[in-house]
Amino acid sequence: MKKLLLGTAVALATTGAAYAQGFESAQLGIQVYKYDEGSNINTIYAVALADASYMIAPRFGVQAGFAYSYEVDVSQPLLEAGDTSAVALHFFFDASDQTRIGLMLGADSYNDGDFVYAIEGTYVADRYRVEARIGRYDSAFEPATLAEISSSFEITGGLLGTGSYQRVTFDGGNGYFELAAIGFGYQINDRLTAYANYGAIVNDFGSGETYRGDQITLGVTMALCGPQNPRMFTYNPFY
């Protein structure tokens, strides 16, 4: 089975003027998810997340993230992936108060190390938020192309509706990984958000073998030093 989506690199919180130089903020997160494919194929992982952002010049900045995935339980030894860590740097430009465009460079410890390069962007308008990313995984084991998009909408009084789609297409006709998810979030206050979502996963191995499963995710994010900033990136470092 290919790597599953394990966690989320977290968006940052911001204080001060939109284009001020200096430290923006930091955010911590915890996420737990269970993947179930039936036929005694299921996994449970917990992920710890930490991000920080800094404006290096008016409109220009960098976001650094770290994520650690802990394997809580697997139903069969062949599903064991072990614990994995990942880091990412996002170099960004604020085209406006609503739009952030970035270049991401990332790496993880899976299979002796993978690298990822991507262009990305966020757009925020009123109660809507959209984030998209296109990139490449540079891996000796599973080179692939990444495409993903996510969105959220404030329904009322801190209640959010969310949706996302991610596809990782492996080189050489070796199939793809696909995740489509919907869910809800609740902003407990301007620094703390809890969320839950349901996702449908497809693992296609490119040789006629296609496996489908369900993923349930629960998580919480806590912004430090200010309220959450929806323009910040929320990269998923594992899949």
CSV table of C-alpha atoms in Angstrom, one decimal:
chain,number,residue,atom,x,y,z
A,1,MET,CA,0.0,0.0,0.0
A,2,LYS,CA,1.3,3.4,-0.8
A,3,LYS,CA,1.8,6.0,1.8
A,4,LEU,CA,-1.5,7.5,3.1
A,5,LEU,CA,-2.3,11.0,4.0
A,6,LEU,CA,-1.1,11.4,7.6
A,7,GLY,CA,-1.2,14.9,8.5
A,8,THR,CA,-1.3,18.6,7.9
A,9,ALA,CA,1.3,21.2,7.9
A,10,VAL,CA,-0.4,24.0,9.8
A,11,ALA,CA,-1.4,27.6,8.7
A,12,LEU,CA,0.1,30.4,10.8
A,13,ALA,CA,-1.5,33.2,12.8
A,14,THR,CA,-0.7,36.8,12.2
A,15,THR,CA,-0.6,40.0,14.3
A,16,GLY,CA,0.1,43.6,13.2
A,17,ALA,CA,-0.2,45.1,9.8
A,18,ALA,CA,-0.5,42.9,6.8
A,19,TYR,CA,2.8,43.9,5.3
A,20,ALA,CA,4.9,44.7,8.4
A,21,GLN,CA,8.4,43.2,8.6
A,22,GLY,CA,9.2,40.8,11.4
A,23,PHE,CA,7.8,37.8,13.1
A,24,GLU,CA,4.2,37.0,12.1
A,25,SER,CA,3.2,34.2,14.5
A,26,ALA,CA,3.4,30.5,15.2
A,27,GLN,CA,0.9,27.7,15.5
A,28,LEU,CA,0.8,24.2,17.0
A,29,GLY,CA,-1.5,21.4,16.0
A,30,ILE,CA,-2.4,17.8,16.8
A,31,GLN,CA,-4.2,15.4,14.4
A,32,VAL,CA,-5.4,11.8,14.7
A,33,TYR,CA,-6.9,9.8,11.9
A,34,LYS,CA,-8.0,6.3,11.1
A,35,TYR,CA,-7.9,4.7,7.7
A,36,ASP,CA,-10.2,1.7,7.1
A,37,GLU,CA,-10.2,-0.3,3.9
A,38,GLY,CA,-12.1,-3.4,5.2
A,39,SER,CA,-10.7,-6.9,5.1
A,40,ASN,CA,-8.7,-6.2,8.2
A,41,ILE,CA,-6.7,-3.4,6.6
A,42,ASN,CA,-6.7,-0.3,8.8
A,43,THR,CA,-4.3,2.1,10.3
A,44,ILE,CA,-4.3,4.8,13.0
A,45,TYR,CA,-1.8,7.7,13.1
A,46,ALA,CA,-1.2,10.7,15.3
A,47,VAL,CA,0.6,13.8,14.0
A,48,ALA,CA,2.2,16.7,15.8
A,49,LEU,CA,2.6,20.0,13.8
A,50,ALA,CA,4.4,23.3,14.3
A,51,ASP,CA,4.8,26.3,12.0
A,52,ALA,CA,6.2,29.8,12.2
A,53,SER,CA,6.2,32.7,9.8
A,54,TYR,CA,8.4,35.8,9.3
A,55,MET,CA,8.1,38.8,7.0
A,56,ILE,CA,11.5,39.5,5.6
A,57,ALA,CA,10.4,42.6,3.6
A,58,PRO,CA,7.2,44.4,2.7
A,59,ARG,CA,4.9,41.7,1.1
A,60,PHE,CA,7.7,39.1,1.1
A,61,GLY,CA,8.1,36.4,3.8
A,62,VAL,CA,8.9,32.8,4.7
A,63,GLN,CA,6.9,30.1,6.5
A,64,ALA,CA,8.8,27.2,8.1
A,65,GLY,CA,7.0,24.0,9.2
A,66,PHE,CA,7.7,20.8,11.0
A,67,ALA,CA,5.5,17.7,11.2
A,68,TYR,CA,6.0,14.4,13.0
A,69,SER,CA,3.8,11.3,12.3
A,70,TYR,CA,3.5,8.6,15.0
A,71,GLU,CA,2.2,5.2,14.0
A,72,VAL,CA,-0.4,4.3,16.7
A,73,ASP,CA,-1.7,1.0,15.4
A,74,VAL,CA,-1.8,-1.0,12.2
A,75,SER,CA,-3.9,-4.2,11.6
A,76,GLN,CA,-1.2,-6.1,9.7
A,77,PRO,CA,2.7,-6.0,9.7
A,78,LEU,CA,2.7,-5.2,5.9
A,79,LEU,CA,1.0,-1.9,6.6
A,80,GLU,CA,3.8,-0.7,9.0
A,81,ALA,CA,5.4,2.6,7.8
A,82,GLY,CA,7.0,3.6,11.0
A,83,ASP,CA,7.3,7.1,12.4
A,84,THR,CA,8.1,9.8,9.9
A,85,SER,CA,9.2,13.5,10.2
A,86,ALA,CA,8.9,16.2,7.6
A,87,VAL,CA,10.0,19.9,7.1
A,88,ALA,CA,8.9,22.5,4.7
A,89,LEU,CA,9.8,26.1,3.7
A,90,HIS,CA,7.4,28.4,2.0
A,91,PHE,CA,8.8,31.5,0.3
A,92,PHE,CA,5.8,33.8,-0.4
A,93,PHE,CA,4.7,37.1,-1.8
A,94,ASP,CA,1.5,38.8,-0.7
A,95,ALA,CA,0.0,40.1,-4.0
A,96,SER,CA,-2.9,41.6,-2.0
A,97,ASP,CA,-4.6,41.4,1.4
A,98,GLN,CA,-6.5,38.4,0.0
A,99,THR,CA,-3.9,36.6,-2.1
A,100,ARG,CA,-0.6,34.9,-1.1
A,101,ILE,CA,1.6,33.2,-3.7
A,102,GLY,CA,4.4,30.9,-2.7
A,103,LEU,CA,7.2,28.5,-3.6
A,104,MET,CA,7.5,25.5,-1.4
A,105,LEU,CA,10.5,23.3,-0.7
A,106,GLY,CA,10.1,20.2,1.6
A,107,ALA,CA,11.6,17.0,2.7
A,108,ASP,CA,10.7,14.0,4.8
A,109,SER,CA,12.3,10.9,6.2
A,110,TYR,CA,10.2,8.3,4.5
A,111,ASN,CA,12.1,5.7,2.4
A,112,ASP,CA,15.5,7.2,3.3
A,113,GLY,CA,14.2,10.7,2.4
A,114,ASP,CA,11.9,12.3,-0.2
A,115,PHE,CA,11.9,15.9,-1.5
A,116,VAL,CA,9.0,18.0,-2.8
A,117,TYR,CA,8.9,21.2,-4.8
A,118,ALA,CA,5.7,23.1,-5.4
A,119,ILE,CA,4.0,26.4,-6.4
A,120,GLU,CA,1.1,27.3,-4.2
A,121,GLY,CA,-1.4,30.0,-3.4
A,122,THR,CA,-4.1,31.0,-1.0
A,123,TYR,CA,-7.1,33.3,-1.6
A,124,VAL,CA,-9.4,34.7,1.0
A,125,ALA,CA,-12.6,36.7,0.4
A,126,ASP,CA,-15.2,37.4,3.0
A,127,ARG,CA,-16.2,34.0,4.4
A,128,TYR,CA,-14.4,31.9,1.8
A,129,ARG,CA,-10.9,30.5,1.7
A,130,VAL,CA,-9.2,28.6,-1.2
A,131,GLU,CA,-5.8,27.0,-1.3
A,132,ALA,CA,-4.1,25.2,-4.2
A,133,ARG,CA,-0.8,23.6,-4.9
A,134,ILE,CA,1.0,21.8,-7.8
A,135,GLY,CA,4.3,20.1,-7.2
A,136,ARG,CA,6.7,17.2,-7.7
A,137,TYR,CA,8.0,14.5,-5.4
A,138,ASP,CA,11.7,13.8,-6.0
A,139,SER,CA,12.0,10.3,-4.7
A,140,ALA,CA,14.2,7.3,-5.6
A,141,PHE,CA,11.3,5.0,-4.5
A,142,GLU,CA,8.1,6.8,-5.6
A,143,PRO,CA,8.6,9.9,-7.9
A,144,ALA,CA,5.3,11.5,-8.5
A,145,THR,CA,3.3,14.7,-9.3
A,146,LEU,CA,1.1,16.4,-6.7
A,147,ALA,CA,-2.1,18.4,-7.3
A,148,GLU,CA,-4.4,19.5,-4.5
A,149,ILE,CA,-7.0,22.1,-3.6
A,150,SER,CA,-8.9,22.8,-0.4
A,151,SER,CA,-11.5,25.3,0.6
A,152,SER,CA,-13.5,26.4,3.6
A,153,PHE,CA,-16.6,28.5,4.2
A,154,GLU,CA,-17.9,30.1,7.4
A,155,ILE,CA,-21.4,28.9,7.8
A,156,THR,CA,-22.3,30.9,10.9
A,157,GLY,CA,-20.9,31.9,14.2
A,158,GLY,CA,-17.5,30.2,14.0
A,159,LEU,CA,-18.9,27.0,12.3
A,160,LEU,CA,-16.9,26.1,9.1
A,161,GLY,CA,-17.7,23.8,6.2
A,162,THR,CA,-14.6,22.3,4.6
A,163,GLY,CA,-13.7,20.3,1.5
A,164,SER,CA,-10.5,19.1,-0.2
A,165,TYR,CA,-9.1,17.0,-3.0
A,166,GLN,CA,-5.6,15.6,-3.4
A,167,ARG,CA,-4.1,13.5,-6.1
A,168,VAL,CA,-0.6,12.1,-6.3
A,169,THR,CA,0.2,10.5,-9.7
A,170,PHE,CA,3.1,8.2,-9.7
A,171,ASP,CA,5.6,8.1,-12.6
A,172,GLY,CA,6.0,5.2,-15.0
A,173,GLY,CA,2.3,4.2,-15.1
A,174,ASN,CA,2.5,3.1,-11.4
A,175,GLY,CA,-1.0,4.4,-10.6
A,176,TYR,CA,-2.1,7.1,-8.2
A,177,PHE,CA,-3.3,8.0,-4.7
A,178,GLU,CA,-6.5,10.1,-4.4
A,179,LEU,CA,-8.2,11.6,-1.4
A,180,ALA,CA,-11.5,13.6,-1.5
A,181,ALA,CA,-12.7,14.9,1.9
A,182,ILE,CA,-15.5,17.0,3.5
A,183,GLY,CA,-15.9,18.1,7.0
A,184,PHE,CA,-16.6,20.7,9.6
A,185,GLY,CA,-14.5,23.0,11.8
A,186,TYR,CA,-15.4,25.1,14.8
A,187,GLN,CA,-13.5,28.2,15.9
A,188,ILE,CA,-13.6,28.0,19.6
A,189,ASN,CA,-12.0,31.4,19.8
A,190,ASP,CA,-9.7,33.5,17.5
A,191,ARG,CA,-6.7,31.2,18.3
A,192,LEU,CA,-8.2,27.8,18.7
A,193,THR,CA,-10.0,25.7,16.1
A,194,ALA,CA,-11.2,22.1,16.3
A,195,TYR,CA,-12.2,20.1,13.2
A,196,ALA,CA,-13.4,16.7,11.9
A,197,ASN,CA,-13.7,15.4,8.4
A,198,TYR,CA,-14.5,12.3,6.4
A,199,GLY,CA,-12.4,11.3,3.4
A,200,ALA,CA,-12.7,8.7,0.6
A,201,ILE,CA,-9.4,7.3,-0.5
A,202,VAL,CA,-8.4,5.4,-3.7
A,203,ASN,CA,-5.1,3.6,-4.1
A,204,ASP,CA,-4.5,2.6,-7.7
A,205,PHE,CA,-1.3,0.6,-8.3
A,206,GLY,CA,-1.4,0.9,-12.1
A,207,SER,CA,-1.7,-2.8,-12.8
A,208,GLY,CA,-5.4,-3.3,-12.4
A,209,GLU,CA,-5.2,-3.3,-8.6
A,210,THR,CA,-7.4,-0.5,-7.1
A,211,TYR,CA,-8.2,-0.3,-3.4
A,212,ARG,CA,-10.8,2.0,-1.8
A,213,GLY,CA,-11.1,3.0,1.9
A,214,ASP,CA,-12.5,5.6,4.3
A,215,GLN,CA,-10.5,8.0,6.5
A,216,ILE,CA,-11.8,9.8,9.6
A,217,THR,CA,-9.8,12.7,10.9
A,218,LEU,CA,-10.0,14.7,14.2
A,219,GLY,CA,-7.7,17.6,15.0
A,220,VAL,CA,-7.1,20.8,16.7
A,221,THR,CA,-4.9,23.8,15.9
A,222,MET,CA,-3.8,26.5,18.3
A,223,ALA,CA,-2.3,29.8,17.2
A,224,LEU,CA,0.3,31.6,19.3
A,225,CYS,CA,0.9,35.3,19.6
A,226,GLY,CA,-2.2,36.4,17.7
A,227,PRO,CA,-5.3,35.3,15.9
A,228,GLN,CA,-5.3,32.8,13.0
A,229,ASN,CA,-4.5,34.1,9.6
A,230,PRO,CA,-6.4,32.3,6.7
A,231,ARG,CA,-3.9,33.4,4.1
A,232,MET,CA,-1.2,31.1,5.5
A,233,PHE,CA,-0.4,27.7,3.8
A,234,THR,CA,-1.7,24.4,5.1
A,235,TYR,CA,0.5,21.9,3.3
A,236,ASN,CA,-0.1,18.2,4.0
A,237,PRO,CA,3.5,16.9,4.4
A,238,PHE,CA,2.5,13.2,4.2
A,239,TYR,CA,0.3,11.2,1.9
